PDB file of C-alpha atoms in Angstrom:
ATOM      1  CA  UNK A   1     -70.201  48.579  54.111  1.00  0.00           C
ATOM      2  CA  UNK A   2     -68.196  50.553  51.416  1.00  0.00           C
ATOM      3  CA  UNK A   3     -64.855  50.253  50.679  1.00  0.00           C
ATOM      4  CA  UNK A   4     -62.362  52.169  49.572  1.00  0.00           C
ATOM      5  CA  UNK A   5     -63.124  54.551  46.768  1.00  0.00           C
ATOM      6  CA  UNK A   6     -60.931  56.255  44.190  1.00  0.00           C
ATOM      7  CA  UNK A   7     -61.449  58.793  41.887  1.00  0.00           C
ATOM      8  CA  UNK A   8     -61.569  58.848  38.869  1.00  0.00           C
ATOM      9  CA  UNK A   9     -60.825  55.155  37.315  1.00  0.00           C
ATOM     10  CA  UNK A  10     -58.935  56.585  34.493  1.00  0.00           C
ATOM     11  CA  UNK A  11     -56.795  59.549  33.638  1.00  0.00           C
ATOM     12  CA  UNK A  12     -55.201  60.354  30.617  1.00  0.00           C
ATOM     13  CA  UNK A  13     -53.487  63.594  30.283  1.00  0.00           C
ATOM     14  CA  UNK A  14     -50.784  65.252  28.466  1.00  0.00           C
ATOM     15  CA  UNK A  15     -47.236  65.762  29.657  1.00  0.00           C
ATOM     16  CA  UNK A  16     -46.700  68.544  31.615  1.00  0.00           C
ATOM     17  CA  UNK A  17     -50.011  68.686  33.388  1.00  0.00           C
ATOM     18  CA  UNK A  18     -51.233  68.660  36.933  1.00  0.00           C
ATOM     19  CA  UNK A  19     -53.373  65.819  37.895  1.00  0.00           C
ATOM     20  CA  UNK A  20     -55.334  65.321  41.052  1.00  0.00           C
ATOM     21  CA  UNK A  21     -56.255  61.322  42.383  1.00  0.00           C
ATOM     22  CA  UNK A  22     -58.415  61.109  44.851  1.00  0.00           C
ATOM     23  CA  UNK A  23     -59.124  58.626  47.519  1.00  0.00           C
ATOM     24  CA  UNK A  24     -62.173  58.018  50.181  1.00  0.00           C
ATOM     25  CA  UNK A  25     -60.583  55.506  52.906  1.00  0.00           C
ATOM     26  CA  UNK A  26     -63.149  53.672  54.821  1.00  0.00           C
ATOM     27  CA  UNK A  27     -64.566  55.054  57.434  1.00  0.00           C
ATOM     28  CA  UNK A  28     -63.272  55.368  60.732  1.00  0.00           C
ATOM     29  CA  UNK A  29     -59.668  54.013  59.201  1.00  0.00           C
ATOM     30  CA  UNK A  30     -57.258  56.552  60.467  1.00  0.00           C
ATOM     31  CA  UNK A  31     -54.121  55.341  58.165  1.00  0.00           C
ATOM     32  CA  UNK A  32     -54.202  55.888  54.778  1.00  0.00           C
ATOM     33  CA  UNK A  33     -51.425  54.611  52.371  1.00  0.00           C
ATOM     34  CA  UNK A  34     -50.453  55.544  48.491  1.00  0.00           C
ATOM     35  CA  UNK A  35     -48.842  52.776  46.271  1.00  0.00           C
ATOM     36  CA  UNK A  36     -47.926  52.760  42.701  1.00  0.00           C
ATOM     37  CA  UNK A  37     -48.241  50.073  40.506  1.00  0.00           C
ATOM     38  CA  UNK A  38     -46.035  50.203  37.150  1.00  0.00           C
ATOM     39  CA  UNK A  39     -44.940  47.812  35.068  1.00  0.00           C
ATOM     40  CA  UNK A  40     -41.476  48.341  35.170  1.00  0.00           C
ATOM     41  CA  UNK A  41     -41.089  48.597  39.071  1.00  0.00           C
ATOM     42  CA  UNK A  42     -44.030  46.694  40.275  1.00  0.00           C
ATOM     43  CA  UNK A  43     -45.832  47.910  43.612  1.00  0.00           C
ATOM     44  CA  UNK A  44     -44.278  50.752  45.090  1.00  0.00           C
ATOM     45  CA  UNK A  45     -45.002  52.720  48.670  1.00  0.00           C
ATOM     46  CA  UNK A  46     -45.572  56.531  47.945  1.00  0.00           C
ATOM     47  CA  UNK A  47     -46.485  57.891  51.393  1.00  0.00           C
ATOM     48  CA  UNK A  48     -49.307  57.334  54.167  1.00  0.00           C
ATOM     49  CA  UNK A  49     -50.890  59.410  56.343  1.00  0.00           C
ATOM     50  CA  UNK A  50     -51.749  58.713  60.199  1.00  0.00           C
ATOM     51  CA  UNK A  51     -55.079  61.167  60.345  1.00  0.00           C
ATOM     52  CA  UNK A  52     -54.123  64.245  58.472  1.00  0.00           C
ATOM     53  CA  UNK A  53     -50.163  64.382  59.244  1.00  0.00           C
ATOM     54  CA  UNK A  54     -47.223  62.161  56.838  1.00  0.00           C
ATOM     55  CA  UNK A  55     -44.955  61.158  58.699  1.00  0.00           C
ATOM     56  CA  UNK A  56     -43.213  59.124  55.657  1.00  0.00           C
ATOM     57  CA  UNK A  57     -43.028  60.667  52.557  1.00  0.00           C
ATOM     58  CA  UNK A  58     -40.068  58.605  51.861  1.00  0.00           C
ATOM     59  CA  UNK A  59     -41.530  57.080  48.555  1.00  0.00           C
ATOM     60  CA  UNK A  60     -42.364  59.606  46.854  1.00  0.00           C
ATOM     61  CA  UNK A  61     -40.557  59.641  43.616  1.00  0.00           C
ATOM     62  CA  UNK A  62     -39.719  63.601  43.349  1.00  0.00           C
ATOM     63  CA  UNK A  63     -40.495  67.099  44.092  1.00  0.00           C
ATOM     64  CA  UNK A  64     -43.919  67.193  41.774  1.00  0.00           C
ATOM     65  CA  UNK A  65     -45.600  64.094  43.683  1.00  0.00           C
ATOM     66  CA  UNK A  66     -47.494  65.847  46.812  1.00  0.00           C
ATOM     67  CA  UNK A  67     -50.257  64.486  48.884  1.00  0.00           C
ATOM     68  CA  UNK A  68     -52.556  65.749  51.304  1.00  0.00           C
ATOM     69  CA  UNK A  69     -55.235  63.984  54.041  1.00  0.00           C
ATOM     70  CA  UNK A  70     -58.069  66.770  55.350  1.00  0.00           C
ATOM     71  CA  UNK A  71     -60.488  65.735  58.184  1.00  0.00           C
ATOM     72  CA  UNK A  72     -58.803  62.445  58.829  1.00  0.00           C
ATOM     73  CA  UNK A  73     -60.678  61.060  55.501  1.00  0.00           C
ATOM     74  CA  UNK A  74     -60.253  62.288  51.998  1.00  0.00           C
ATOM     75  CA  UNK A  75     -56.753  62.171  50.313  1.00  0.00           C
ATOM     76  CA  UNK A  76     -55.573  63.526  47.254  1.00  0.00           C
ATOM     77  CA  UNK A  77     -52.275  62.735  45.393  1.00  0.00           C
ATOM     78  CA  UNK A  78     -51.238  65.508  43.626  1.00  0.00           C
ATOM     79  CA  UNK A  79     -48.923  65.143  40.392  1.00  0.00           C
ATOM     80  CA  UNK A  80     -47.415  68.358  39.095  1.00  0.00           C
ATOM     81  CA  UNK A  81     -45.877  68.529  35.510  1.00  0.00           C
ATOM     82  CA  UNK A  82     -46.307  65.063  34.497  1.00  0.00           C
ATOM     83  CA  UNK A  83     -43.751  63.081  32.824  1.00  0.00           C
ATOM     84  CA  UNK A  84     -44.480  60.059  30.868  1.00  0.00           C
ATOM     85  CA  UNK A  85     -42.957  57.800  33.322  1.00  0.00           C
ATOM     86  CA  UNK A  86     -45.996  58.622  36.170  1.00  0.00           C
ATOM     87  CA  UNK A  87     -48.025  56.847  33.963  1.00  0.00           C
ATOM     88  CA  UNK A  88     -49.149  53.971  36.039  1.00  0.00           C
ATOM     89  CA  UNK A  89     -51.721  52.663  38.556  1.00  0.00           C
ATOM     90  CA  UNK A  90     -51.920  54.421  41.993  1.00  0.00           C
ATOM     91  CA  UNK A  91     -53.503  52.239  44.781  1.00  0.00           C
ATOM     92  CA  UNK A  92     -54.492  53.774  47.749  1.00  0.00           C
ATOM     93  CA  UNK A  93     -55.332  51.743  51.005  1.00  0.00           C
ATOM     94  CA  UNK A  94     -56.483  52.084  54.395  1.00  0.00           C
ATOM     95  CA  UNK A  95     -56.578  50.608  57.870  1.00  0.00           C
ATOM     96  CA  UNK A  96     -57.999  50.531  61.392  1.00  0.00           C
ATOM     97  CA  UNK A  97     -54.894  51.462  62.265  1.00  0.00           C
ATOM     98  CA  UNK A  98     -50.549  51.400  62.239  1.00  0.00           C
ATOM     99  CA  UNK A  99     -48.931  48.530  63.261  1.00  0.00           C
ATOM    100  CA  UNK A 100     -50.050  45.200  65.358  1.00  0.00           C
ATOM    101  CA  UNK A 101     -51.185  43.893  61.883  1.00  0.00           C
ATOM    102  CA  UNK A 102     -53.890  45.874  60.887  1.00  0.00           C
ATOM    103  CA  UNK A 103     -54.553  44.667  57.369  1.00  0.00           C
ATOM    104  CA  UNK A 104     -54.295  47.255  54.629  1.00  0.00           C
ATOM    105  CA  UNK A 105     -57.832  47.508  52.422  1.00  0.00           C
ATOM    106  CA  UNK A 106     -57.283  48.166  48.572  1.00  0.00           C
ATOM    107  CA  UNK A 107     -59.194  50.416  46.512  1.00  0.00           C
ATOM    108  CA  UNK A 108     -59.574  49.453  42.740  1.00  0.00           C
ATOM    109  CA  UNK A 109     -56.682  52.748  41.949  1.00  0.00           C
ATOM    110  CA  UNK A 110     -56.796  55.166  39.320  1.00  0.00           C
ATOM    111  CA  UNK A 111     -55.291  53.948  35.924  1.00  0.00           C
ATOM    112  CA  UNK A 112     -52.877  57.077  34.894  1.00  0.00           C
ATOM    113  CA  UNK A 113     -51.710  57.210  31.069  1.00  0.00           C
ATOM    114  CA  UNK A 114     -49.317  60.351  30.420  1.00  0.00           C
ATOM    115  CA  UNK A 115     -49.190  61.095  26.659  1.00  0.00           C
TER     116      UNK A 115
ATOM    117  CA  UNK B   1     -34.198  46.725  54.841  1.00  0.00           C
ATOM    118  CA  UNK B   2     -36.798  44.680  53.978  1.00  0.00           C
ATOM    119  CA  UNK B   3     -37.246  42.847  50.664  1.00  0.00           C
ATOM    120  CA  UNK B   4     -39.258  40.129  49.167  1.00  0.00           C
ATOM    121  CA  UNK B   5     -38.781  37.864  46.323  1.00  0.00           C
ATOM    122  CA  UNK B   6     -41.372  35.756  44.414  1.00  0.00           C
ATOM    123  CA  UNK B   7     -39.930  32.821  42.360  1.00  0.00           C
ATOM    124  CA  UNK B   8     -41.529  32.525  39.076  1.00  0.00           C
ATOM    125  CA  UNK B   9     -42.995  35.710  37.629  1.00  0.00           C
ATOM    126  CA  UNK B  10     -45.450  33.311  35.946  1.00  0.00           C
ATOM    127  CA  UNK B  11     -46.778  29.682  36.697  1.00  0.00           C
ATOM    128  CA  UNK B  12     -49.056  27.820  35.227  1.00  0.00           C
ATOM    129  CA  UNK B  13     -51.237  24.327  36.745  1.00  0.00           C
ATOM    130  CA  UNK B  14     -54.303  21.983  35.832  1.00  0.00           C
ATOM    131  CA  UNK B  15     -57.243  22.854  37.023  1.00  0.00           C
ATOM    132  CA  UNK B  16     -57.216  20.309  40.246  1.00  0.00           C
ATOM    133  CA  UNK B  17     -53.706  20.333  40.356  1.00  0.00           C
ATOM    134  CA  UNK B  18     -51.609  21.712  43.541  1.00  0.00           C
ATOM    135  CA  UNK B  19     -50.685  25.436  43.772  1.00  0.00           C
ATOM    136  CA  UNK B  20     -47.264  26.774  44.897  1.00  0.00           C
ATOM    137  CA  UNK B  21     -46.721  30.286  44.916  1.00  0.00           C
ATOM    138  CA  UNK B  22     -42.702  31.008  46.316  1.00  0.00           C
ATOM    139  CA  UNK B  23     -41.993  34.114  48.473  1.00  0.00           C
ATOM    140  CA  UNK B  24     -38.863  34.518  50.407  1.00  0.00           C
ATOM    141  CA  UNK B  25     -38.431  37.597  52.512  1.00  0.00           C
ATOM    142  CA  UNK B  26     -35.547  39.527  54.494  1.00  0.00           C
ATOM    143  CA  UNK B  27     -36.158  41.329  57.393  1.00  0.00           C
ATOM    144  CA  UNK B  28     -34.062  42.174  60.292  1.00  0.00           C
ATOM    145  CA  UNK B  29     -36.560  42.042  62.681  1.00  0.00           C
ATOM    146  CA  UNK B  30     -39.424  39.677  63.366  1.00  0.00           C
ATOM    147  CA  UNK B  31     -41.964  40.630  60.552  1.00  0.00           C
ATOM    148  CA  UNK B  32     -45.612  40.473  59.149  1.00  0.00           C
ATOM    149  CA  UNK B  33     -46.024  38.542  56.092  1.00  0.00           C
ATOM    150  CA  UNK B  34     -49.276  38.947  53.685  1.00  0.00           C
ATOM    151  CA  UNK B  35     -50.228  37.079  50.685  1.00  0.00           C
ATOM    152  CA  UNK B  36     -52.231  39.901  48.236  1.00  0.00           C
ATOM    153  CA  UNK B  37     -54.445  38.445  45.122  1.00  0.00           C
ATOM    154  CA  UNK B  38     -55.648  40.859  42.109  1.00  0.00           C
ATOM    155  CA  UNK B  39     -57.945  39.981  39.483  1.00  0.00           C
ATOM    156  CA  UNK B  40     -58.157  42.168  36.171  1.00  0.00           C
ATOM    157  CA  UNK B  41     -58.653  45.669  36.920  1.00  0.00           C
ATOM    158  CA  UNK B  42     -59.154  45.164  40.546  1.00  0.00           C
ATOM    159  CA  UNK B  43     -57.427  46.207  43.289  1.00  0.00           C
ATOM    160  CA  UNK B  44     -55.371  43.998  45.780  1.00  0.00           C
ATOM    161  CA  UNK B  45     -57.478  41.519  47.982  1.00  0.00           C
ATOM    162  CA  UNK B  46     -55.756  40.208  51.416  1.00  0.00           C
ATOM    163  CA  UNK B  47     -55.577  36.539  51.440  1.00  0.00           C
ATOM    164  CA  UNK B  48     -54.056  35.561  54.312  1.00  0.00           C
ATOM    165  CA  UNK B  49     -51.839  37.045  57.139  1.00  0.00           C
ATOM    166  CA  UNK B  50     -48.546  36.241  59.096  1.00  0.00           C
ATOM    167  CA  UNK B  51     -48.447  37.815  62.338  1.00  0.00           C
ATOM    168  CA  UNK B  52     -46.490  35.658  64.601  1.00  0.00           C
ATOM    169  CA  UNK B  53     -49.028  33.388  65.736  1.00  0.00           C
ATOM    170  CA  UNK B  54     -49.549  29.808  64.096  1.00  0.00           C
ATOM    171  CA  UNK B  55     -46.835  29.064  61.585  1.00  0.00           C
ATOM    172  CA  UNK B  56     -49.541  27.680  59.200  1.00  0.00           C
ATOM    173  CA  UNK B  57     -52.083  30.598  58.626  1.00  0.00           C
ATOM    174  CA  UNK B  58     -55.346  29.848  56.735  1.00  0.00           C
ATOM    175  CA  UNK B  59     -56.548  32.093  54.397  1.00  0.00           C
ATOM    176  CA  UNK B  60     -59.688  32.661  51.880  1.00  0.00           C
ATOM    177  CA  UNK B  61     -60.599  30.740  48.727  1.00  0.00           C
ATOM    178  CA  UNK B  62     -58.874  27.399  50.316  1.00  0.00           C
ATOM    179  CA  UNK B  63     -55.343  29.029  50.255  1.00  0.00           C
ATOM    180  CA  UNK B  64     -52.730  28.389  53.199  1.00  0.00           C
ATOM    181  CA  UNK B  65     -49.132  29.771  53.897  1.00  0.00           C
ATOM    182  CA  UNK B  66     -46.416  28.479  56.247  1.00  0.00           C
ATOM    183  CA  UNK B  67     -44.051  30.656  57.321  1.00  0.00           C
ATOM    184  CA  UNK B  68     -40.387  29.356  58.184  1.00  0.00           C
ATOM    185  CA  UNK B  69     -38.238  31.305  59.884  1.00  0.00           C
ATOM    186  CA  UNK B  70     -34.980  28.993  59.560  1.00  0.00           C
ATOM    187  CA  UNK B  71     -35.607  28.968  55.318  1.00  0.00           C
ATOM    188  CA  UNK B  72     -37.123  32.780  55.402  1.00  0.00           C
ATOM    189  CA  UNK B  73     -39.811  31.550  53.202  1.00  0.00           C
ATOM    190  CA  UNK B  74     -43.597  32.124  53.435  1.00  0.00           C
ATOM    191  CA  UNK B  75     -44.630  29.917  50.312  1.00  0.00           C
ATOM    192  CA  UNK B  76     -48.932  29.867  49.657  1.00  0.00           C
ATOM    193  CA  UNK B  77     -50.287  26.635  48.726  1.00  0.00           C
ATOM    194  CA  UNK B  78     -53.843  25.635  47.572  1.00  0.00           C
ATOM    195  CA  UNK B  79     -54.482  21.642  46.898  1.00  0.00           C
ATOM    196  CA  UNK B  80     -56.459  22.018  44.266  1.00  0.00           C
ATOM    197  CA  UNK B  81     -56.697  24.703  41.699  1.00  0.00           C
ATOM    198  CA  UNK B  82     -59.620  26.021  40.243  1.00  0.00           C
ATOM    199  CA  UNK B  83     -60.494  28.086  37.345  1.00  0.00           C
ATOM    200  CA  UNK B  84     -61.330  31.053  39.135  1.00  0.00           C
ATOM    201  CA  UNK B  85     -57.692  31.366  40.948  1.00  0.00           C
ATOM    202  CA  UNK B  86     -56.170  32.721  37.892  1.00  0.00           C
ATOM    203  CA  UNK B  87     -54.801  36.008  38.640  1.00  0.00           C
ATOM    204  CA  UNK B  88     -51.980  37.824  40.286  1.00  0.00           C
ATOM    205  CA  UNK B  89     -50.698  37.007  43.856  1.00  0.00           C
ATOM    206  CA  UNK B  90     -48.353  39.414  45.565  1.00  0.00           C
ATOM    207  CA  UNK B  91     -46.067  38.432  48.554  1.00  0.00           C
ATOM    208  CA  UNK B  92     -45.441  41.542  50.790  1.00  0.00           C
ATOM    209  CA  UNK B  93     -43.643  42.478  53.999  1.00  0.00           C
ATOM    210  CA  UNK B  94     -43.784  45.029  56.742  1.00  0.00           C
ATOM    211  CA  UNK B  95     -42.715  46.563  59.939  1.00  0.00           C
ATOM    212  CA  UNK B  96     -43.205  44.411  62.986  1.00  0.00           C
ATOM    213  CA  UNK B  97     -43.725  47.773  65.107  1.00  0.00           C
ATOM    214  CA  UNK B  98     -43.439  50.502  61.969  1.00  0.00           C
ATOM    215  CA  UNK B  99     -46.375  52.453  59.712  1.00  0.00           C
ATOM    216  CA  UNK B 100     -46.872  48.780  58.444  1.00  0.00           C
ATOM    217  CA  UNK B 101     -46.193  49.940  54.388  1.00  0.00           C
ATOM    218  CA  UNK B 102     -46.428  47.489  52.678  1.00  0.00           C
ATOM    219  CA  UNK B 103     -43.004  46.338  50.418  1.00  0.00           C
ATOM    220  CA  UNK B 104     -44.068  43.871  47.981  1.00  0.00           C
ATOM    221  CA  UNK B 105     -42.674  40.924  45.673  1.00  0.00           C
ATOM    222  CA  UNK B 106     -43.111  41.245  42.540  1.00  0.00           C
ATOM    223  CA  UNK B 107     -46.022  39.337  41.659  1.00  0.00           C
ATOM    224  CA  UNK B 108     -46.975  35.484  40.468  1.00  0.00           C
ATOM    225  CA  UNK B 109     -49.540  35.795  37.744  1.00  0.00           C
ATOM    226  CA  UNK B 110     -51.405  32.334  37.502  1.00  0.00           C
ATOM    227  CA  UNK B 111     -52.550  30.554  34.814  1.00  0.00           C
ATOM    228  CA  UNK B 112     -55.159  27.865  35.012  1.00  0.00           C
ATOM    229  CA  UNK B 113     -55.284  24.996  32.290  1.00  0.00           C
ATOM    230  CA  UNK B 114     -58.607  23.275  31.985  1.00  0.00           C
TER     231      UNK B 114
END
């Protein structure tokens, strides 16, 4: 079956733009997760979802990183105003479900350069 | 809070040789250990899982992990290396009961000498 889709593969934008990164979870997965991957600090959490509501939005860097989850499937990571330093690759993952072990499924992310 | 640490941002073997990949973790309660490979431009594939049943868990591509609660270690191990293991290998950690995010080492990248 399909995995987990993001869109698009790579974004390169100039600072202070909005960007939009979306992800398709697999279906039926009702968690969804946002990492970051950077070179300076490695792989970070961002937020996650359980259906459409985020209960942990403890990882998101600042006040321009948003995220939404409609219909229990779709996400989108919003970046407001970017800033050189959000240049990076965001992961996003999903799962059967939280907890007990479910095992987190890795899309291939969305390479962001900020220029 | 939970943390893990990979020893050796970099380690190179023979092709045939034994792989050791180091990964110590902290946790104050029990947790669930995962070993995470990427290849070039990929995203992260699950090796192999720690979830409080055998101490030695089995994972794809010939790789195994123990986990030892006494050293807090959850090391990966392959007996012979192969060409096509090169790539990154990322240690992570999460909840026992929570959201199950992920916190991750960070990273082994593996070279493989002919």
């Amino acid at each position: 079956g399909a995995g987990v889709s993001q869109s698009p593969s790579n974004k390169v934008t100039e600072k202070g733009k909005d960007v939009e990164l979306r992800c398709d979870p697999i279906s039926g997965h009702t968690a969804l997760y946002w990492y970051r991957q950077s070179l300076g600090q490695g792989l970070e959490f961002l937020i996650y979802f359980q259906g459409n509501s985020a209960p942990d939005k403890s990882g998101l860097p600042s006040d321009r990183f948003s995220a939404e989850r409609t219909g229990g499937s779709v996400s989108t990571l919003t970046i407001q105003r970017t800033q050189q330093e959000d240049s990076a690759v965001y992961l996003c993952a999903s799962s059967l479900g939280l907890g007990g072990g479910y095992e987190q499924y890795f899309g291939p992310g969305t390479r962001l350069t900020v220029t | 809070a939970q943390s893990v640490t990979q020893l050796g941002s970099h380690v190179s073997v023979s092709e045939g040789a034994l792989v050791l990949l180091r990964c110590n973790y902290s946790s104050s309660v029990p947790p669930y250990l995962f070993w995470y490979v990427q290849y070039p431009n990929q995203g992260l594939q699950l090796l192999l899982k720690y979830t409080s049943a055998a101490t030695l868990v089995k994972g794809i591509n010939g790789f195994e992990a123990e986990f030892k609660k006494s050293e807090t270690s959850f090391h990966l191990t392959k007996p012979s290396a192969h060409m096509s293991d090169a790539a990154e290998y990322f240690c992570a950690v999460s909840d026992f009961q929570g959201a199950q995010k992920l916190v991750f080492g960070q990273g082994t990248r593996l070279t493989i000498n002919p």
